[in-house]
Short mmCIF file of C-alpha atoms and ligand atoms in Angstrom, two decimals:
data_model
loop_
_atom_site.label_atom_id
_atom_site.label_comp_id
_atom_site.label_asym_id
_atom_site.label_seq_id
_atom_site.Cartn_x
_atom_site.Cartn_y
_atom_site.Cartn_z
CA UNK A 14 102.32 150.41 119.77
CA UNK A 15 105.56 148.58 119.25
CA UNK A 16 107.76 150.40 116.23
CA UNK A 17 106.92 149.85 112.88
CA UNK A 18 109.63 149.80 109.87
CA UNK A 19 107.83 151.77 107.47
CA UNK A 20 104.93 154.98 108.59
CA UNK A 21 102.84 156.47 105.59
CA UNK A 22 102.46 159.60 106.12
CA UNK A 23 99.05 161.03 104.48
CA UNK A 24 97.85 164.54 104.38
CA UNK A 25 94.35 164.75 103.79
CA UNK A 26 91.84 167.34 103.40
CA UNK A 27 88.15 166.53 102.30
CA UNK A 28 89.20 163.21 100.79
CA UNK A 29 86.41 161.05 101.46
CA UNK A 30 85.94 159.76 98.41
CA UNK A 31 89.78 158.95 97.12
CA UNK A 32 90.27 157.69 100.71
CA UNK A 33 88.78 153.92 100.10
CA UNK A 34 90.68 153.73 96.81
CA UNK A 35 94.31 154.80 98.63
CA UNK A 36 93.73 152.23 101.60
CA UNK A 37 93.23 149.60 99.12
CA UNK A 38 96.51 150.42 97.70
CA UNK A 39 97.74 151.07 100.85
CA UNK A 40 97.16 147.29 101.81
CA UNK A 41 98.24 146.01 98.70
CA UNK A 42 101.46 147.48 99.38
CA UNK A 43 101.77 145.20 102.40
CA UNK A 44 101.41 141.68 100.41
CA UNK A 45 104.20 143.24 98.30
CA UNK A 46 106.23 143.50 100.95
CA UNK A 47 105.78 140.89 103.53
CA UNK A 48 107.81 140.54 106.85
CA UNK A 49 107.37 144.47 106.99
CA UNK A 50 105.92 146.28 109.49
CA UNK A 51 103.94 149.29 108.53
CA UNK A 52 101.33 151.95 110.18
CA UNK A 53 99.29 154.35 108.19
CA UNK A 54 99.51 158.24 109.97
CA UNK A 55 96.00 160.16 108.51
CA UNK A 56 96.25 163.78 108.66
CA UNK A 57 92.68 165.16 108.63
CA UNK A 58 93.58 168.95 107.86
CA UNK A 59 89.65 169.80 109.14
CA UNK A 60 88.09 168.34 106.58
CA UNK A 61 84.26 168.69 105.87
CA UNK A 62 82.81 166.53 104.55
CA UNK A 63 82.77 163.07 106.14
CA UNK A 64 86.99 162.12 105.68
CA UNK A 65 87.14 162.18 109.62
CA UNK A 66 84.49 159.12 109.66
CA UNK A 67 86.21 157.12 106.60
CA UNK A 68 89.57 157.47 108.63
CA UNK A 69 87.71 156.18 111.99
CA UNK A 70 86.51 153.28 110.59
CA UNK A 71 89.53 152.49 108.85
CA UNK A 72 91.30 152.78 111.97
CA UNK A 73 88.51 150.72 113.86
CA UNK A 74 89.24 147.48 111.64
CA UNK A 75 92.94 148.06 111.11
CA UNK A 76 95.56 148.29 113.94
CA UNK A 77 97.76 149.94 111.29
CA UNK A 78 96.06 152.96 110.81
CA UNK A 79 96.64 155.84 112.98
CA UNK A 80 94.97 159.31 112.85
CA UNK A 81 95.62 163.18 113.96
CA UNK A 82 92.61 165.28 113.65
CA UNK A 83 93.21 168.99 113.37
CA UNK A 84 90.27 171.97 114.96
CA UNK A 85 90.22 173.11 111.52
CA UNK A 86 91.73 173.68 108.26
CA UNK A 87 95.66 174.34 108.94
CA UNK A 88 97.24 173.88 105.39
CA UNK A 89 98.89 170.73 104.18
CA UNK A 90 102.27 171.96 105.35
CA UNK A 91 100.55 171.54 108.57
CA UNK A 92 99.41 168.49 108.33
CA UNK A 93 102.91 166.95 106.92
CA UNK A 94 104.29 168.49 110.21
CA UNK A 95 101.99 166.78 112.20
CA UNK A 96 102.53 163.26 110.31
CA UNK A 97 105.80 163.42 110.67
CA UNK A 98 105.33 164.19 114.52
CA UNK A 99 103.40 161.70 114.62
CA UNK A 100 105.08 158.94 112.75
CA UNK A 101 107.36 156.21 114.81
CA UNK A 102 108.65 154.33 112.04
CA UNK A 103 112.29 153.64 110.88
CA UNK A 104 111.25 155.01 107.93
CA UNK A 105 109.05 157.53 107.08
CA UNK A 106 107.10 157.80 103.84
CA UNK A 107 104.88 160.96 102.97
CA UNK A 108 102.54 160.42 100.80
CA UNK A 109 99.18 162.40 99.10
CA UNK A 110 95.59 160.87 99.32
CA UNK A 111 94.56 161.25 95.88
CA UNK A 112 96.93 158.50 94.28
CA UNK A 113 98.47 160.77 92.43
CA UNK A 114 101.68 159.33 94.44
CA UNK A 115 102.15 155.90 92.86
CA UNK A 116 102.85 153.63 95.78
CA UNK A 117 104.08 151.36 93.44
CA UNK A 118 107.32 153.10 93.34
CA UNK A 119 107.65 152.73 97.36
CA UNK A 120 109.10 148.93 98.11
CA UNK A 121 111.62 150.10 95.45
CA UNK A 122 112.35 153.48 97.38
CA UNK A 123 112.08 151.16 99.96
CA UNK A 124 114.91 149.05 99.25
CA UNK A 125 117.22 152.02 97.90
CA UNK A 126 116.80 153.85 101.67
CA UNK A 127 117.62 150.31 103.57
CA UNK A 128 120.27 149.43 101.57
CA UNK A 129 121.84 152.41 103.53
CA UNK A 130 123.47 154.28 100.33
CA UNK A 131 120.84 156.88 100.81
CA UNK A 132 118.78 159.04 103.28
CA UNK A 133 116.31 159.43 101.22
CA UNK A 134 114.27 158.17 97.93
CA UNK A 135 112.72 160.79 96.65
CA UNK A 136 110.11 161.69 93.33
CA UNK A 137 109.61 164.37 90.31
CA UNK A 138 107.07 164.29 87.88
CA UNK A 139 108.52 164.30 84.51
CA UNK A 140 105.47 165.45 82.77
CA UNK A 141 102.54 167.65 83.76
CA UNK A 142 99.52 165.95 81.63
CA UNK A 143 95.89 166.70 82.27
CA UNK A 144 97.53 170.18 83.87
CA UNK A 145 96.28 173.19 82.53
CA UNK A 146 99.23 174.88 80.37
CA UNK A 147 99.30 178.03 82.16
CA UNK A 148 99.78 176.50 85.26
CA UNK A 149 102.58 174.65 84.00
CA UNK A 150 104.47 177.55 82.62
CA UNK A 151 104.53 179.22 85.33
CA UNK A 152 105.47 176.25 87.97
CA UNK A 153 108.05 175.86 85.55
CA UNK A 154 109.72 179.63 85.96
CA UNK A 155 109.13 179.53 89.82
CA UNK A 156 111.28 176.30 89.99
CA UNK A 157 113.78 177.60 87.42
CA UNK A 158 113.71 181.23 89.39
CA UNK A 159 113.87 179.28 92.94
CA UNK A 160 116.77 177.43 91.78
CA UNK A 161 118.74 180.44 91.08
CA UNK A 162 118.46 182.59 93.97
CA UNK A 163 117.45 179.93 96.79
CA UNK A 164 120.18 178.21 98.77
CA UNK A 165 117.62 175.42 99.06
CA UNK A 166 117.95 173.70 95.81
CA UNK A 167 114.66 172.83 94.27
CA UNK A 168 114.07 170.20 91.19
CA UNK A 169 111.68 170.88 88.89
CA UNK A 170 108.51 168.64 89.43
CA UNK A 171 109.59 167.75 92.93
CA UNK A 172 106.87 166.31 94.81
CA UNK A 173 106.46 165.91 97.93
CA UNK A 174 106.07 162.03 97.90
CA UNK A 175 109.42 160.63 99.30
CA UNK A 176 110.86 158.18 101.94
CA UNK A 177 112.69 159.30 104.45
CA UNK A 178 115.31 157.27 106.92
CA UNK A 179 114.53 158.18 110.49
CA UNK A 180 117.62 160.44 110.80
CA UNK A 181 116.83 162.71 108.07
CA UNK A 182 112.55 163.01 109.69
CA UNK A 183 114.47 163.95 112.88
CA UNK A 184 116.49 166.65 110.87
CA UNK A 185 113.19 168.00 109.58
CA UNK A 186 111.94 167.98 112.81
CA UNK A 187 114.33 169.56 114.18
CA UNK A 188 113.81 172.71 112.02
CA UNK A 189 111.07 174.73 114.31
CA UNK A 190 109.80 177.38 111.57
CA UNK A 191 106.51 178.24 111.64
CA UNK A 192 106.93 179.23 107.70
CA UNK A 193 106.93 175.78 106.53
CA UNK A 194 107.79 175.44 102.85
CA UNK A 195 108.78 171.27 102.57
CA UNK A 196 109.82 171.24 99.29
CA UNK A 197 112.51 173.65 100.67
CA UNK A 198 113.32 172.02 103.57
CA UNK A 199 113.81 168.83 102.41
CA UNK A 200 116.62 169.77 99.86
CA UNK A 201 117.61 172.24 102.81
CA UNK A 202 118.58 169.43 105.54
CA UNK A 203 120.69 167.31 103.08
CA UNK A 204 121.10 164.17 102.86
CA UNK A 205 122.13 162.32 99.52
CA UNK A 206 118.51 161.73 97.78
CA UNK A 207 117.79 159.40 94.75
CA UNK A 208 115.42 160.66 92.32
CA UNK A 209 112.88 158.84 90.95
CA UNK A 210 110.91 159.85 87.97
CA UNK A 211 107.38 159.33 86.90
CA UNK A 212 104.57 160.58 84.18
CA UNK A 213 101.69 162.94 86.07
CA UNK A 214 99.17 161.05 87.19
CA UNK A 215 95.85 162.85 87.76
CA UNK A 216 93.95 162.34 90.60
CA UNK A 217 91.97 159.07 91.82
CA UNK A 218 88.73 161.02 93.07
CA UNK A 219 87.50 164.87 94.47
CA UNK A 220 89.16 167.23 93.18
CA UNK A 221 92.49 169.40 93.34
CA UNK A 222 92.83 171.75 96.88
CA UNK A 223 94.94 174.01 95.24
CA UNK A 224 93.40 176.97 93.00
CA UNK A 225 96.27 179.15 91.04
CA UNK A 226 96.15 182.34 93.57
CA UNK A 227 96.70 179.32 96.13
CA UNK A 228 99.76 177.99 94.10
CA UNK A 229 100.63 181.54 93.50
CA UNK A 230 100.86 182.36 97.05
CA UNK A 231 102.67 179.45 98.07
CA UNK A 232 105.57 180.23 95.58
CA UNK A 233 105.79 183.96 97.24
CA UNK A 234 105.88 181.48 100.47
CA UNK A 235 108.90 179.44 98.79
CA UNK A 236 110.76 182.51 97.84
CA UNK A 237 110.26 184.13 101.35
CA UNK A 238 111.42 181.60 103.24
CA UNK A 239 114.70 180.29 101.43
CA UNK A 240 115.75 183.88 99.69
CA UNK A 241 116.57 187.21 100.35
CA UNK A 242 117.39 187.67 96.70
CA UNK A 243 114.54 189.67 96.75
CA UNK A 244 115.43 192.06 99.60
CA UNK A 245 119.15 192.43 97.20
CA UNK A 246 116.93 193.04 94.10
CA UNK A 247 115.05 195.77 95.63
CA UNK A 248 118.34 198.11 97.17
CA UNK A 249 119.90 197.05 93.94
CA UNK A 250 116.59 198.84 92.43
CA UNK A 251 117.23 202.05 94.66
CA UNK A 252 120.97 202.10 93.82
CA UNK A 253 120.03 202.16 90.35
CA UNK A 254 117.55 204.70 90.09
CA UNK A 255 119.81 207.09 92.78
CA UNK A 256 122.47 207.26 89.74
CA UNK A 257 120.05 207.40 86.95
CA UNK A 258 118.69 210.69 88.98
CA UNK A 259 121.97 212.19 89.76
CA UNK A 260 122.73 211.80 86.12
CA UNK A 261 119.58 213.11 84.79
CA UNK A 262 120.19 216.00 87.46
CA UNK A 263 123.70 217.06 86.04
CA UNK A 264 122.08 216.88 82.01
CA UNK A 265 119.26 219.45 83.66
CA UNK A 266 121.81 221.90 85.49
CA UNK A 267 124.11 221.90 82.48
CA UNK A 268 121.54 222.64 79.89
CA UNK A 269 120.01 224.94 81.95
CA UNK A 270 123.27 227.06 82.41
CA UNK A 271 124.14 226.52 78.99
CA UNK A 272 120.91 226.98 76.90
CA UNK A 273 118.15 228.71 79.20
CA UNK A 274 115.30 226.49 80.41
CA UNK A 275 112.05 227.14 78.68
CA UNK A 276 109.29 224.72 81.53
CA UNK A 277 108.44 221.56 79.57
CA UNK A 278 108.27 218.01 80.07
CA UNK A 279 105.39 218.24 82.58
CA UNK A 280 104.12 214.53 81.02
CA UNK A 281 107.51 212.92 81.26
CA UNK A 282 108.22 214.36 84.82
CA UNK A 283 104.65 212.54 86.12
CA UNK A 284 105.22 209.29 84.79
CA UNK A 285 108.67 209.66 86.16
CA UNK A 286 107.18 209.95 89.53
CA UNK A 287 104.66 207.86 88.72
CA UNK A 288 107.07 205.45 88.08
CA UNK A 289 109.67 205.80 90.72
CA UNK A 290 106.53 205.52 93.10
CA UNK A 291 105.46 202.47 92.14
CA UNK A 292 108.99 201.15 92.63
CA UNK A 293 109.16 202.35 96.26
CA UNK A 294 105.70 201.04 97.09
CA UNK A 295 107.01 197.59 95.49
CA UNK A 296 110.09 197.44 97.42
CA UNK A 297 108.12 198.37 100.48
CA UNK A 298 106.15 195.25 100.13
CA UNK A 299 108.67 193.10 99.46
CA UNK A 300 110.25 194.38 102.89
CA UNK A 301 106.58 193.74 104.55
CA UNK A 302 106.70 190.33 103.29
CA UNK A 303 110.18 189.06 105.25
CA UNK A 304 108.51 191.50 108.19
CA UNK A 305 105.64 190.04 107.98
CA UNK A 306 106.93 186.18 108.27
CA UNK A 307 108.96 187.86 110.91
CA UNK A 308 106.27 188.66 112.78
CA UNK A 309 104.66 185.18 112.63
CA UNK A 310 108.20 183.52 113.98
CA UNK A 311 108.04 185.60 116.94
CA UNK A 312 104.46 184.90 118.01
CA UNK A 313 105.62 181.08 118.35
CA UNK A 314 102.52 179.81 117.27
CA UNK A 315 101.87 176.29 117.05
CA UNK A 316 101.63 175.15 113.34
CA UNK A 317 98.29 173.38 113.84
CA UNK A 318 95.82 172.36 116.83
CA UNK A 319 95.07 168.41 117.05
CA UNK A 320 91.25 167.70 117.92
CA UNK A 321 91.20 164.34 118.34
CA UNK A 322 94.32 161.98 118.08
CA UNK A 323 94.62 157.70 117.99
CA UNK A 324 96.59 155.71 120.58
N1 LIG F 412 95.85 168.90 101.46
C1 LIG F 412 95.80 169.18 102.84
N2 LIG F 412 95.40 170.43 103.25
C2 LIG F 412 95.06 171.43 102.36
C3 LIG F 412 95.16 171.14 100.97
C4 LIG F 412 95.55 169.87 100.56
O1 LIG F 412 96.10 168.32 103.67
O2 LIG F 412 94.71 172.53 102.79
C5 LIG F 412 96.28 167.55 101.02
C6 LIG F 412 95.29 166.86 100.09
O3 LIG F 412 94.30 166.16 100.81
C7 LIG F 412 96.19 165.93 99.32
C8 LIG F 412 97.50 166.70 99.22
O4 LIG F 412 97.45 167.70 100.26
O5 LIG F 412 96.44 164.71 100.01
C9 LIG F 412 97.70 167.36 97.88
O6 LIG F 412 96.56 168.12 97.53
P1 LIG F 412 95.93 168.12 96.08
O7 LIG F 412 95.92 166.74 95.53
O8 LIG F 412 94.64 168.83 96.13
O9 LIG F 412 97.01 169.00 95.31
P2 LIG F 412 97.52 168.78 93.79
O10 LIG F 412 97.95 167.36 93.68
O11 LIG F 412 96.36 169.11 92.92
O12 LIG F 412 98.66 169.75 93.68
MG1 LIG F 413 96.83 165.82 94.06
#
């Protein structure tokens, strides 16, 4: 296949039914912006429930519309990875299935990217409507938290929707973690990016992949892989409670030598250890966590296993 200006790049995990509605869109996009070349990259993340067929068939009566099928569910980190590996275009769009990604904004991103003043046209979402509250609070803090002890800088309401030129996809490529966090890595690689803003949108069809202990976990994924803040936080913990003991230790040896020491403060002493256990195990598992990822990066893994792949 000869190169194309512009790939899509489009994650998708059991998407059946928003898939008709985003190809529609998808083709409208191409009467907006005629003379330009564009192909259509389908990530199937091992989806179950009939998006591998839609995607054949759209790829049977379209030329455009290229496909990776995964063995099985690999994350949509995963799948991005495998877009963008599989994308040939100048420029590179990623994009999610569900329309919540206004593709209306692209031939402007479009023209920002070409005109060569940036690498990179990228989105937030200004509001968070028809998102439940809690779940915005706390997206909220992790963006405002990530911002202060990341070196990756992260906006809030970054998505992942964006246009990329091809030298910034090859920079992303070139980044061979097996810990993928995008949001991080794209503000990690540079590159001047121009924000564009838009209200939430909810989603065209199905429903959202992403529960809260899912979001939740991906955040602890965020902070592991552009931090060590919390690695600082817990010695800084240790250091801490090392001079608040040798402190308390001097009060007990002076009173004692001074006034006698009649036994009491059994209560305080066990929720003093109670306490200062708690702490350890804490800091422990916020060690496992970087060993853990460790661990991960040195089994080399492949981020995903393609079933089934187009010409
Ligand atoms: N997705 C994926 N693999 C997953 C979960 C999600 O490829 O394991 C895709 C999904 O099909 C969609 C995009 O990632 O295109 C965003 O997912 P979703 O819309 O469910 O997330 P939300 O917009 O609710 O945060
Ligand atoms: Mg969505």
């Amino acid at each position: 296949m000869q190169e194309r200006e512009i790939s899509i790049v489009v994650p998708c995990y059991n998407e059946a039914p928003a898939l008709p509605h985003l190809y529609t869109e998808l083709t409208a996009l191409k009467q907006k912006l005629p003379g330009v070349s564009f192909e259509f990259v389908l990530v199937d993340d091992g989806s179950t429930d009939g998006t591998r067929d839609v995607i054949r068939d759209l790829s049977q009566n379209d030329a455009d519309v290229r496909y990776v099928f995964f063995s099985r569910n690999f994350g949509k980190e995963a799948a991005l990875l495998a877009g963008l590996e599989a994308a040939r275009g100048k420029y590179v769009a990623v994009m999610d299935a569900d329309l919540q990604d206004p593709p209306s904004l692209l031939p402007e991103m479009y023209s920002v990217v070409k005109s060569g003043d940036y690498d990179c046209a990228a989105t937030r979402r200004v509001s968070r409507k028809g998102e439940p509250l809690i779940r915005s609070f706390f997206a909220r803090s992790f963006y405002r938290l990530m911002s202060k002890i990341s070196d990756a800088h992260i906006v809030d309401g970054v998505r992942d929707y964006r246009l990329m030129s091809r030298r910034m996809v090859d920079a992303i490529l070139s980044l061979k973690e097996y810990n993928r966090f995008s949001k991080g890595i794209f503000s990690w690689v540079g590159f001047e990016t121009r924000w564009f803003e838009y209200q939430n949108i909810e989603r065209v069809a199905g429903e959202t992949k992403w529960s809260f202990w899912k979001l939740f976990l991906y955040s602890l994924e965020g902070i592991t892989a552009f931090s060590t803040a919390p690695l600082i936080f817990a010695s800084v913990m240790g250091m801490l409670f090392c001079l608040i003991a040798f402190i308390t230790i001097c009060v007990v040896v002076v009173k004692t030598l001074l006034w006698g020491d009649p036994v009491a403060g059994y209560p305080s002493l066990l929720s003093i250890i109670l306490f200062i256990g708690g702490v350890q195990l804490f800091a422990v598992g916020i060690l496992g966590q970087y060993l853990a990822k460790t661990y991960l990066e040195t089994k080399k893994r492949p981020v995903y296993i393609i079933k089934e792949q187009s010409k």
